[in-house]
PDB file of C-alpha atoms in Angstrom:
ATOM      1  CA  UNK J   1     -13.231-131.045 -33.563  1.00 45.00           C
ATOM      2  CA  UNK J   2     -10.076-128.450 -34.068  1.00 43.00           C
ATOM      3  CA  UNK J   3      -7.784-129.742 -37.020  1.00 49.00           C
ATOM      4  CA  UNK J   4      -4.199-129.468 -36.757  1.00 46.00           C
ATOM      5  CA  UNK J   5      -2.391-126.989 -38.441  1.00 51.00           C
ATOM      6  CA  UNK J   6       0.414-128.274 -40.847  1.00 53.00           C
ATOM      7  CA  UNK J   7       2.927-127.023 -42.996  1.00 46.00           C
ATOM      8  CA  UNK J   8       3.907-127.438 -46.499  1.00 51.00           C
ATOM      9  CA  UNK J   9       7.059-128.261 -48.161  1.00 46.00           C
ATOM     10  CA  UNK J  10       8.375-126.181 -50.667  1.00 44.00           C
ATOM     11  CA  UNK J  11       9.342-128.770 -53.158  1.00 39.00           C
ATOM     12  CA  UNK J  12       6.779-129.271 -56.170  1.00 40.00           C
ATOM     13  CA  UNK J  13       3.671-131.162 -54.722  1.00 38.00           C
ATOM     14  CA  UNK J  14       1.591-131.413 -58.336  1.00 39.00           C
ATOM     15  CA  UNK J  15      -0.320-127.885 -57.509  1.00 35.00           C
ATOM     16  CA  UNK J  16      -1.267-127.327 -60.783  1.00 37.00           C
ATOM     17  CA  UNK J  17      -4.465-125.008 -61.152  1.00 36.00           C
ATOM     18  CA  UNK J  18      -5.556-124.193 -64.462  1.00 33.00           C
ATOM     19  CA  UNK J  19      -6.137-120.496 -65.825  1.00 32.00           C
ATOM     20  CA  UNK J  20      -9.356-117.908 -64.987  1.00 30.00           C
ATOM     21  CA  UNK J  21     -12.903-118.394 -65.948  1.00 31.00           C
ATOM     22  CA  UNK J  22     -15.692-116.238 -64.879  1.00 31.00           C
ATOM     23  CA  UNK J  23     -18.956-117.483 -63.642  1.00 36.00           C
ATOM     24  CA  UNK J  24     -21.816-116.600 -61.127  1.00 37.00           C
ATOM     25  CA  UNK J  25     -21.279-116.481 -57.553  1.00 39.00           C
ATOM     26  CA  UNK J  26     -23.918-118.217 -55.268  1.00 43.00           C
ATOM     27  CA  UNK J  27     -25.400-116.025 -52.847  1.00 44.00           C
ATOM     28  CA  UNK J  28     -27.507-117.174 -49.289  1.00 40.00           C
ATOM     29  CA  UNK J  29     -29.006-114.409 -47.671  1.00 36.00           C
ATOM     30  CA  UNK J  30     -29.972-114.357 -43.793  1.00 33.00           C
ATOM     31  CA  UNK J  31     -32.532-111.489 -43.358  1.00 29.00           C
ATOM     32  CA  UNK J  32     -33.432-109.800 -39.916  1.00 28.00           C
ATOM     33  CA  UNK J  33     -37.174-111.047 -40.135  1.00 27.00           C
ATOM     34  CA  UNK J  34     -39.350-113.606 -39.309  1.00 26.00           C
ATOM     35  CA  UNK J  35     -38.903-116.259 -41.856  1.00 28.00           C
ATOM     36  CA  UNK J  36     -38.894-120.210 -42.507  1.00 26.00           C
ATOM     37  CA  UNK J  37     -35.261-121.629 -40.959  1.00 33.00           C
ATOM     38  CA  UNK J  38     -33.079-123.492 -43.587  1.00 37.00           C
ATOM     39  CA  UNK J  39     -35.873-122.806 -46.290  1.00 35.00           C
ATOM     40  CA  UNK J  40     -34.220-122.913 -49.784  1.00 38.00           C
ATOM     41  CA  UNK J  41     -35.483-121.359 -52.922  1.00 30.00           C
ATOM     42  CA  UNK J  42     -33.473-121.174 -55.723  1.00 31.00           C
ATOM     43  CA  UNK J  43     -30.285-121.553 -54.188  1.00 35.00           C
ATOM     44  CA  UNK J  44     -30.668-119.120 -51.386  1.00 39.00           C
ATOM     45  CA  UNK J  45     -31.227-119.725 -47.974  1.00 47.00           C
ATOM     46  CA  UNK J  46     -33.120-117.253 -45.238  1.00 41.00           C
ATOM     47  CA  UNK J  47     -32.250-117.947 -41.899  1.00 43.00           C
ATOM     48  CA  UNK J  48     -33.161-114.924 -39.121  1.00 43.00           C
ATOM     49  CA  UNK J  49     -30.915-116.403 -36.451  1.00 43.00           C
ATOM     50  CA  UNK J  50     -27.666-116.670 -38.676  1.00 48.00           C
ATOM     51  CA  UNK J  51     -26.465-112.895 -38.989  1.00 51.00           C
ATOM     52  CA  UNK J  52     -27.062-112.185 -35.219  1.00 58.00           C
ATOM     53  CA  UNK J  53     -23.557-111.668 -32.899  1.00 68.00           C
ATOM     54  CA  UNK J  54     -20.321-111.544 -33.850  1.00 86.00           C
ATOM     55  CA  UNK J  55     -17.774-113.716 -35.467  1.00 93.00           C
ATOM     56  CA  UNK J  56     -16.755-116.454 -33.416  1.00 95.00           C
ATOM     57  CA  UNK J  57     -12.458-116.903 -33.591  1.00 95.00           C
ATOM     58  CA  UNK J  58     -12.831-120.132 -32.183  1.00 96.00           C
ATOM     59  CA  UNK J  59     -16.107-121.867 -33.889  1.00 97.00           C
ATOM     60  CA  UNK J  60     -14.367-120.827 -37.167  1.00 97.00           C
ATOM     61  CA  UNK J  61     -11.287-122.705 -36.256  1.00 96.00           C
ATOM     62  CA  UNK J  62     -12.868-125.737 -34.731  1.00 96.00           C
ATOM     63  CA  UNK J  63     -15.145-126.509 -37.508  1.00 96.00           C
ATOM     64  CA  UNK J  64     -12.309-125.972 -40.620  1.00 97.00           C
ATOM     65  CA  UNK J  65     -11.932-128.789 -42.516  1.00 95.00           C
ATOM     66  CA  UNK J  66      -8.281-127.990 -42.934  1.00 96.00           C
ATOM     67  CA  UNK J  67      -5.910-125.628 -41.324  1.00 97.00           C
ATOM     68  CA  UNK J  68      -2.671-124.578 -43.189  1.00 96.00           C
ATOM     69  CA  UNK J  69       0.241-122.696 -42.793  1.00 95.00           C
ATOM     70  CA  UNK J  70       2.407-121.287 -39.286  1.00 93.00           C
ATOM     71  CA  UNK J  71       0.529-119.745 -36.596  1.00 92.00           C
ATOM     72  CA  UNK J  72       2.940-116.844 -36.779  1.00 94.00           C
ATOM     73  CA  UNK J  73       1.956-116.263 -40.345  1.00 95.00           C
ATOM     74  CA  UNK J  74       1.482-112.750 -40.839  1.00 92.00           C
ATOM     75  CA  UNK J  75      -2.082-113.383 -41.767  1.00 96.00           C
ATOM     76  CA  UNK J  76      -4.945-115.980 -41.152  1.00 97.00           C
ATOM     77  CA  UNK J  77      -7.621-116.217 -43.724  1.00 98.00           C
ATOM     78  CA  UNK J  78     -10.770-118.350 -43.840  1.00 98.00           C
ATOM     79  CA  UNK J  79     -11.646-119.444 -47.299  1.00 98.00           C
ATOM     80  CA  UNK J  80     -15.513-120.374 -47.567  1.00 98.00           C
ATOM     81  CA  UNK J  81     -16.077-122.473 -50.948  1.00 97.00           C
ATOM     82  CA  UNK J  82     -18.414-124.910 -51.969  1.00 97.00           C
ATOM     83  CA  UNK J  83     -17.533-128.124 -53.895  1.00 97.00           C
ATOM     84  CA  UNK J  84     -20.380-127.916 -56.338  1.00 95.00           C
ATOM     85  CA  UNK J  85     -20.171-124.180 -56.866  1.00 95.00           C
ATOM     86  CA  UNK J  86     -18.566-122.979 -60.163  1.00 96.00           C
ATOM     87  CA  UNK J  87     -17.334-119.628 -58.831  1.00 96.00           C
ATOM     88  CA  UNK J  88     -15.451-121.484 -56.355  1.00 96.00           C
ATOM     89  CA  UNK J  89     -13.865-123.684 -59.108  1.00 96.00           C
ATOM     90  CA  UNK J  90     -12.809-120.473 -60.977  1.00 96.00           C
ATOM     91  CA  UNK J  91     -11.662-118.864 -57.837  1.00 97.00           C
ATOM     92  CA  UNK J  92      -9.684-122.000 -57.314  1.00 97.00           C
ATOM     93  CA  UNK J  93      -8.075-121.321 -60.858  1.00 95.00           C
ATOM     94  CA  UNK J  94      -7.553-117.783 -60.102  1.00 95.00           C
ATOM     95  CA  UNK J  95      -5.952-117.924 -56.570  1.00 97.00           C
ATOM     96  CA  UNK J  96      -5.544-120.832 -55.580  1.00 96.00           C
ATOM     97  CA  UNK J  97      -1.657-121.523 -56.794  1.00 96.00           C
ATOM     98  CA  UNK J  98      -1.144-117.890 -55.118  1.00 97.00           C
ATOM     99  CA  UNK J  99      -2.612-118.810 -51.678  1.00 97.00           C
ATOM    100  CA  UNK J 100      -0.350-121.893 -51.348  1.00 96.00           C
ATOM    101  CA  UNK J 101       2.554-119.963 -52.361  1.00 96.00           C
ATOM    102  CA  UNK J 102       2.166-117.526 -49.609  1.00 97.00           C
ATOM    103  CA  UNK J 103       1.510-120.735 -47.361  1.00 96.00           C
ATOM    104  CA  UNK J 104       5.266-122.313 -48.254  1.00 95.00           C
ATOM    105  CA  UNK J 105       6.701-118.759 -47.383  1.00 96.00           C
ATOM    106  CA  UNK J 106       5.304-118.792 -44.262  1.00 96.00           C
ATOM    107  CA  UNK J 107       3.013-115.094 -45.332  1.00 96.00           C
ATOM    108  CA  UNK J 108      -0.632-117.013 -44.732  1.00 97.00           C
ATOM    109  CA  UNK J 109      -2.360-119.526 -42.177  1.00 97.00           C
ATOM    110  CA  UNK J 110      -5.468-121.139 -44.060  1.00 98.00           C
ATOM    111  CA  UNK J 111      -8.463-122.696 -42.726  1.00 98.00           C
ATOM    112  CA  UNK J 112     -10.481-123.966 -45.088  1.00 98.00           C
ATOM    113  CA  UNK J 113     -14.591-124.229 -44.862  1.00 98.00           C
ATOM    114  CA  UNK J 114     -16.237-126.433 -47.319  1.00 98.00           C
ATOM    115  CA  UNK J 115     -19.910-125.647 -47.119  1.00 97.00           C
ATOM    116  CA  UNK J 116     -22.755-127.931 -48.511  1.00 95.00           C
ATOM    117  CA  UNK J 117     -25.956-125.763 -49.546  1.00 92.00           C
ATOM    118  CA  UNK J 118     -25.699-126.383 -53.063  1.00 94.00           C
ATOM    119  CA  UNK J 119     -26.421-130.202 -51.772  1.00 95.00           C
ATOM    120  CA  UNK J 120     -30.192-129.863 -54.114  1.00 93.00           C
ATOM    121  CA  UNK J 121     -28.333-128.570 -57.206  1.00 93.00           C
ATOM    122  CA  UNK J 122     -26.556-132.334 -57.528  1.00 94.00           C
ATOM    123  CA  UNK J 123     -27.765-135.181 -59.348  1.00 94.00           C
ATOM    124  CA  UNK J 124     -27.517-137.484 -56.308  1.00 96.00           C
ATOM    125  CA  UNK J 125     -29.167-134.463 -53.883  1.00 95.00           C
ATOM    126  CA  UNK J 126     -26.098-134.704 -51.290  1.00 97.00           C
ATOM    127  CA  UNK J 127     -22.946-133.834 -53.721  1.00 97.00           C
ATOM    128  CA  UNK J 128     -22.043-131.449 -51.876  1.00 97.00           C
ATOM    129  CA  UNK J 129     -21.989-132.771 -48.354  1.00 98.00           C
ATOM    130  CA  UNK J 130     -20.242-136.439 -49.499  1.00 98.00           C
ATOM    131  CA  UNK J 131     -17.675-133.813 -51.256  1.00 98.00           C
ATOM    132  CA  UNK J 132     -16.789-132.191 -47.769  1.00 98.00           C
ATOM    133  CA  UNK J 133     -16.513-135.444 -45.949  1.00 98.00           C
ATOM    134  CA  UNK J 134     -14.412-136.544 -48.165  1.00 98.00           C
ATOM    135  CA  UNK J 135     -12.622-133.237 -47.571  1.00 98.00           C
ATOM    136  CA  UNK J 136     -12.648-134.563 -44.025  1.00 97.00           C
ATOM    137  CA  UNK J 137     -11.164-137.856 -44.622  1.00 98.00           C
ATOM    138  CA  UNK J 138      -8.278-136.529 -46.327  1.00 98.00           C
ATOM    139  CA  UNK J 139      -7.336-134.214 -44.037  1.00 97.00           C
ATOM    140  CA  UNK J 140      -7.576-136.256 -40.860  1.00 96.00           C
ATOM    141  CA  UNK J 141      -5.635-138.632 -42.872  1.00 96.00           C
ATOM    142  CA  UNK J 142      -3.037-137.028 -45.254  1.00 97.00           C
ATOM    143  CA  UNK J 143      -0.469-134.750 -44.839  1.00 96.00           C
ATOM    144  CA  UNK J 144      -1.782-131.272 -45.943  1.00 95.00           C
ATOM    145  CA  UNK J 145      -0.042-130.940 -49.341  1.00 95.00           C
ATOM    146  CA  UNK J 146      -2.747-133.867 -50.245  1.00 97.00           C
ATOM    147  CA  UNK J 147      -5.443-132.180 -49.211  1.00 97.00           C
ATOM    148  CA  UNK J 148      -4.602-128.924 -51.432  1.00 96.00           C
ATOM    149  CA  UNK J 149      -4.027-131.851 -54.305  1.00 97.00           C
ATOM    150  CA  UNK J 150      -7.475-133.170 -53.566  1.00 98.00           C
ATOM    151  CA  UNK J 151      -9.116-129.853 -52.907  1.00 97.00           C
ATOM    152  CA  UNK J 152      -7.601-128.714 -56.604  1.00 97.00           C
ATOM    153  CA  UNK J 153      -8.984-132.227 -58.259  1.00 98.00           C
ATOM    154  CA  UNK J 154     -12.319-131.865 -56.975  1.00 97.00           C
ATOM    155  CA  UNK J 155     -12.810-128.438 -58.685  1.00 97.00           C
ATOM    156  CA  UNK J 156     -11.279-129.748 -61.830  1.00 96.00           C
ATOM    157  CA  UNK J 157     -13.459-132.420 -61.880  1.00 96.00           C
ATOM    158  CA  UNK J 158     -16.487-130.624 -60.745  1.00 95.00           C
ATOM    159  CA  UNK J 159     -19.696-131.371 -61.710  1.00 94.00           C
ATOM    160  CA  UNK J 160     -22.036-129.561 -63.683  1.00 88.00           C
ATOM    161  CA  UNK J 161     -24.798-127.980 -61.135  1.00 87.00           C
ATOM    162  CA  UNK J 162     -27.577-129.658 -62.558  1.00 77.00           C
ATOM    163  CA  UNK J 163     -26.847-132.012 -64.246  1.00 78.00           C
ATOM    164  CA  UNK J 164     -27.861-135.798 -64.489  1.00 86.00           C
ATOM    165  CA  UNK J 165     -24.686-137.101 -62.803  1.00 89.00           C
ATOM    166  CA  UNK J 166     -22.002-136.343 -60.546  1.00 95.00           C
ATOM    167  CA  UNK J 167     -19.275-137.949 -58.714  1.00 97.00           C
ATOM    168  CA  UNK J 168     -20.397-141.305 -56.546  1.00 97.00           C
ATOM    169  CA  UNK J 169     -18.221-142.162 -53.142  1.00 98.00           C
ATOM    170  CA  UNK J 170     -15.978-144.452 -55.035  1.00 98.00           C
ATOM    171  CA  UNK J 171     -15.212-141.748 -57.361  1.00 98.00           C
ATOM    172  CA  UNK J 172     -14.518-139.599 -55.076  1.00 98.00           C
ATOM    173  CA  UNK J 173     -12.183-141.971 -53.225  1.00 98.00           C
ATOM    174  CA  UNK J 174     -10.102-143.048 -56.564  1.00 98.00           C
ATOM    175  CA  UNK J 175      -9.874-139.072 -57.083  1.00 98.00           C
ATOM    176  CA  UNK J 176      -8.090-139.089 -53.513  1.00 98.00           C
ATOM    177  CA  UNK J 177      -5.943-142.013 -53.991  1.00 98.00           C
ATOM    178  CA  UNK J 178      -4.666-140.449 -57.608  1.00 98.00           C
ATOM    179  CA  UNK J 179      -3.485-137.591 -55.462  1.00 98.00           C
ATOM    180  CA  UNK J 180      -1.466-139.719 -53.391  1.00 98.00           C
ATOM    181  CA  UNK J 181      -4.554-140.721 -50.248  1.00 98.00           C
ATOM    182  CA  UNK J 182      -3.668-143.865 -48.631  1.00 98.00           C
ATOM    183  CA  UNK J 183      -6.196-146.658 -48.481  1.00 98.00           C
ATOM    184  CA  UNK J 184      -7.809-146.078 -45.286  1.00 98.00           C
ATOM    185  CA  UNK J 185      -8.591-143.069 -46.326  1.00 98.00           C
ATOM    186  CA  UNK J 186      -9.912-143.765 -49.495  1.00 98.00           C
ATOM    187  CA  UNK J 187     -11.946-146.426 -47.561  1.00 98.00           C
ATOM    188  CA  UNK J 188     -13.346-143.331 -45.407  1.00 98.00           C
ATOM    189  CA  UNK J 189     -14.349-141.467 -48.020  1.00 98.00           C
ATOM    190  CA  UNK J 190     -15.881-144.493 -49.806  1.00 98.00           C
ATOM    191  CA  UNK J 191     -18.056-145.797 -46.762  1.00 98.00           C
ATOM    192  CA  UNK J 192     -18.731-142.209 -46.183  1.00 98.00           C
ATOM    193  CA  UNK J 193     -17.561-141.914 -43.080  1.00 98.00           C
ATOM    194  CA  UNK J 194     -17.273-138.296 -42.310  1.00 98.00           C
ATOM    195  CA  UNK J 195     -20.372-137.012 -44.047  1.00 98.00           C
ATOM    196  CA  UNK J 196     -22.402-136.382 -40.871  1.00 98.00           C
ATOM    197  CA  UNK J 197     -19.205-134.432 -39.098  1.00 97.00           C
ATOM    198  CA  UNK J 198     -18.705-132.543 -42.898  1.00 98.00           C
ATOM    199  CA  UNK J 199     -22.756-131.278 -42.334  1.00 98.00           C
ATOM    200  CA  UNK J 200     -21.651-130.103 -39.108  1.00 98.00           C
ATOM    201  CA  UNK J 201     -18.974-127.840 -39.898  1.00 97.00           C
ATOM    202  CA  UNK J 202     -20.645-126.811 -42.496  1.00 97.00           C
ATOM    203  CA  UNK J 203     -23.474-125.151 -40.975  1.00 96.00           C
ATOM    204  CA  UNK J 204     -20.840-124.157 -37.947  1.00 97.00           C
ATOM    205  CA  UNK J 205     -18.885-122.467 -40.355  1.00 97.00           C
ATOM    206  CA  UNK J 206     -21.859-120.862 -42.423  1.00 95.00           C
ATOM    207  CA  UNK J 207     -23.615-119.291 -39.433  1.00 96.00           C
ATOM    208  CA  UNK J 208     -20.283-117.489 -38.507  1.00 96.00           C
ATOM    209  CA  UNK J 209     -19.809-116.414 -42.522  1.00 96.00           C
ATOM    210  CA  UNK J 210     -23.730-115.098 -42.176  1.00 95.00           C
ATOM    211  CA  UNK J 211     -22.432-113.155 -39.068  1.00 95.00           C
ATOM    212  CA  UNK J 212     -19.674-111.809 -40.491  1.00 95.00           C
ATOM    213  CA  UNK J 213     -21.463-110.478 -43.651  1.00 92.00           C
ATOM    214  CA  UNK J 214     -25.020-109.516 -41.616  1.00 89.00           C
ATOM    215  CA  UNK J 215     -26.806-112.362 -43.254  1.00 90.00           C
ATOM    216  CA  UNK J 216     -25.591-112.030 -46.824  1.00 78.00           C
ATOM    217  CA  UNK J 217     -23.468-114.643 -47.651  1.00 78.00           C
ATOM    218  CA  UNK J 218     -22.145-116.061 -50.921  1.00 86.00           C
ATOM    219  CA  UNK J 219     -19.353-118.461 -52.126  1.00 94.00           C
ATOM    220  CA  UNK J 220     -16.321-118.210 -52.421  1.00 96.00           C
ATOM    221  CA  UNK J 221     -16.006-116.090 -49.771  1.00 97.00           C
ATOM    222  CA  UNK J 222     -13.110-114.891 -47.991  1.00 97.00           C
ATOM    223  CA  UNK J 223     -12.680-113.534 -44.467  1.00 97.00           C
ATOM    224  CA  UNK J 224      -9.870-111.706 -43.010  1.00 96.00           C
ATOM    225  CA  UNK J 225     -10.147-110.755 -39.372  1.00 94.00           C
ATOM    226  CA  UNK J 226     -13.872-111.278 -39.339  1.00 94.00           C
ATOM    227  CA  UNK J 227     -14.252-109.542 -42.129  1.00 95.00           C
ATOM    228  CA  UNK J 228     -15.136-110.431 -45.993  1.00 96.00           C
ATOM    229  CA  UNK J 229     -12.324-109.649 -48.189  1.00 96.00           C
ATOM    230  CA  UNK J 230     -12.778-108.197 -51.931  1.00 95.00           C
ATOM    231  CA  UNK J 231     -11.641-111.182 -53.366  1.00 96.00           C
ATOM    232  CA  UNK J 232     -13.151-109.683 -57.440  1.00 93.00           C
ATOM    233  CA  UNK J 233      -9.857-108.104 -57.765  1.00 94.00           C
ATOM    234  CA  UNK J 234      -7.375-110.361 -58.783  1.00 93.00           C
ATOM    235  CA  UNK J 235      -4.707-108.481 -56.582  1.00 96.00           C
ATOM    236  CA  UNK J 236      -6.451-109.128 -53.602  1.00 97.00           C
ATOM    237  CA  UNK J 237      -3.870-111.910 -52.363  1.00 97.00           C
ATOM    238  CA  UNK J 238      -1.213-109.647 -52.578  1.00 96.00           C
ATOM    239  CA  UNK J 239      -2.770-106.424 -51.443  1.00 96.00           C
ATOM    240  CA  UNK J 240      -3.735-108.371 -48.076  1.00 97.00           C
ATOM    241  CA  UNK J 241      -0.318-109.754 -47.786  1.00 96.00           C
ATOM    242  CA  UNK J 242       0.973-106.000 -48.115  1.00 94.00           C
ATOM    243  CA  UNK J 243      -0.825-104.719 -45.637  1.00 89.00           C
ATOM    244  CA  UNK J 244      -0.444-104.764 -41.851  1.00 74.00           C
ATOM    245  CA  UNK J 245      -1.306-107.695 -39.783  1.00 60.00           C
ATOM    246  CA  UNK J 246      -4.109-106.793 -37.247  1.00 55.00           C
TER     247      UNK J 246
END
């Protein structure tokens, strides 16, 4: 289902990521030989049919779980992330505040792809898939300045990949609500109602990523016209918004 873009207002809406940290990035690889579909070995996943074709525009728009910012932005990025992955929680620190910036001046269009393969690394075995229908919830339901809120909770209050606990349905839901979710929507995300639609998307999403990087595909990952971005260097933001729109 295609979300609606929104807008954001300018005034303060609580944005408040925290400073850098470095950590690993989690890599899935999609090789061009005959292999076991959706078999996962320590963390990465090798899939033959996922890097064939190009990118698909329109799958990656229909199957964001959010999409920021004014279609005459000067540029549209999708932003691949992962709710249980610690790069993506330090890439949240890092650029996060700087992408929503360039949202409220109009600069960027966002859509937002919360995949779910780190779904084994979580105590409960499916933290990463309730985590992105929550994402779900919240953005059907909230205007988009609470999903960034939520989106910027979660990775503060990530949990550790492997450990013996993570966040529960109701947790997740009081996390939404303290960002300002209303109470359908916390209901939602606490009867996990958009879990099966959040699986979805996220395999929509991460066959077109696997396309766009020939099968090698990490998170965070951002794409740019079809193509990944070097999002390492912490000018990246800024050298994209400097450059020519394609």
């Amino acid at each position: 289902m295609s979300k609606q873009p929104g807008s954001i207002p300018k005034a303060n809406n609580g944005y408040q990521p925290s400073s850098t940290s470095s950590t690993v990035t989690y890599v899935l690889a999609g090789l061009a030989v005959v292999v076991i579909a959706g078999l996962v070995i320590g963390g990465v996943i090798w899939n033959s049919q996922r890097n064939k074709g190009g990118v698909d525009d329109k799958v990656l728009a229909d199957n964001a779980s959010l999409i920021v910012g004014s279609a005459e932005a000067g540029h549209t990025i999708d932003v691949f992330e992962d709710f249980m992955c610690p790069a993506c929680g330090a890439f949240e620190k890092q650029s996060g505040e700087s992408i929503v910036k360039a949202v409220e001046d109009g600069k960027l269009r966002v859509r937002f792809h919360m995949l779910n393969f780190l779904d084994s690394n979580s105590s409960s075995g499916n933290y990463s898939s309730r985590s992105a229908g929550a994402a779900q919830c919240v953005a059907g339901g909230e205007k988009p300045e609470v999903f960034l809120k939520f989106h910027s909770a979660l990775f503060a209050q990530q949990p550790q990949e492997g450990g013996s606990s993570d966040l529960s349905n109701a947790d997740l839901a009081r996390i939404a609500g303290e960002q300002g979710a209303s109470a359908t929507t916390q209901k939602c995300i606490s009867d996990g109602a958009k879990i099966d639609q959040a699986k979805k998307a996220a395999d929509a999403s991460q066959t077109q990523l696997a396309k766009a990087s020939g099968g090698r595909v990490g998170t965070p990952t951002v794409l740019s016209a079809g193509a990944p971005l070097g999002i390492s260097d912490p000018n990246w933001l800024q050298n994209l918004l400097n450059a020519k729109a394609e």
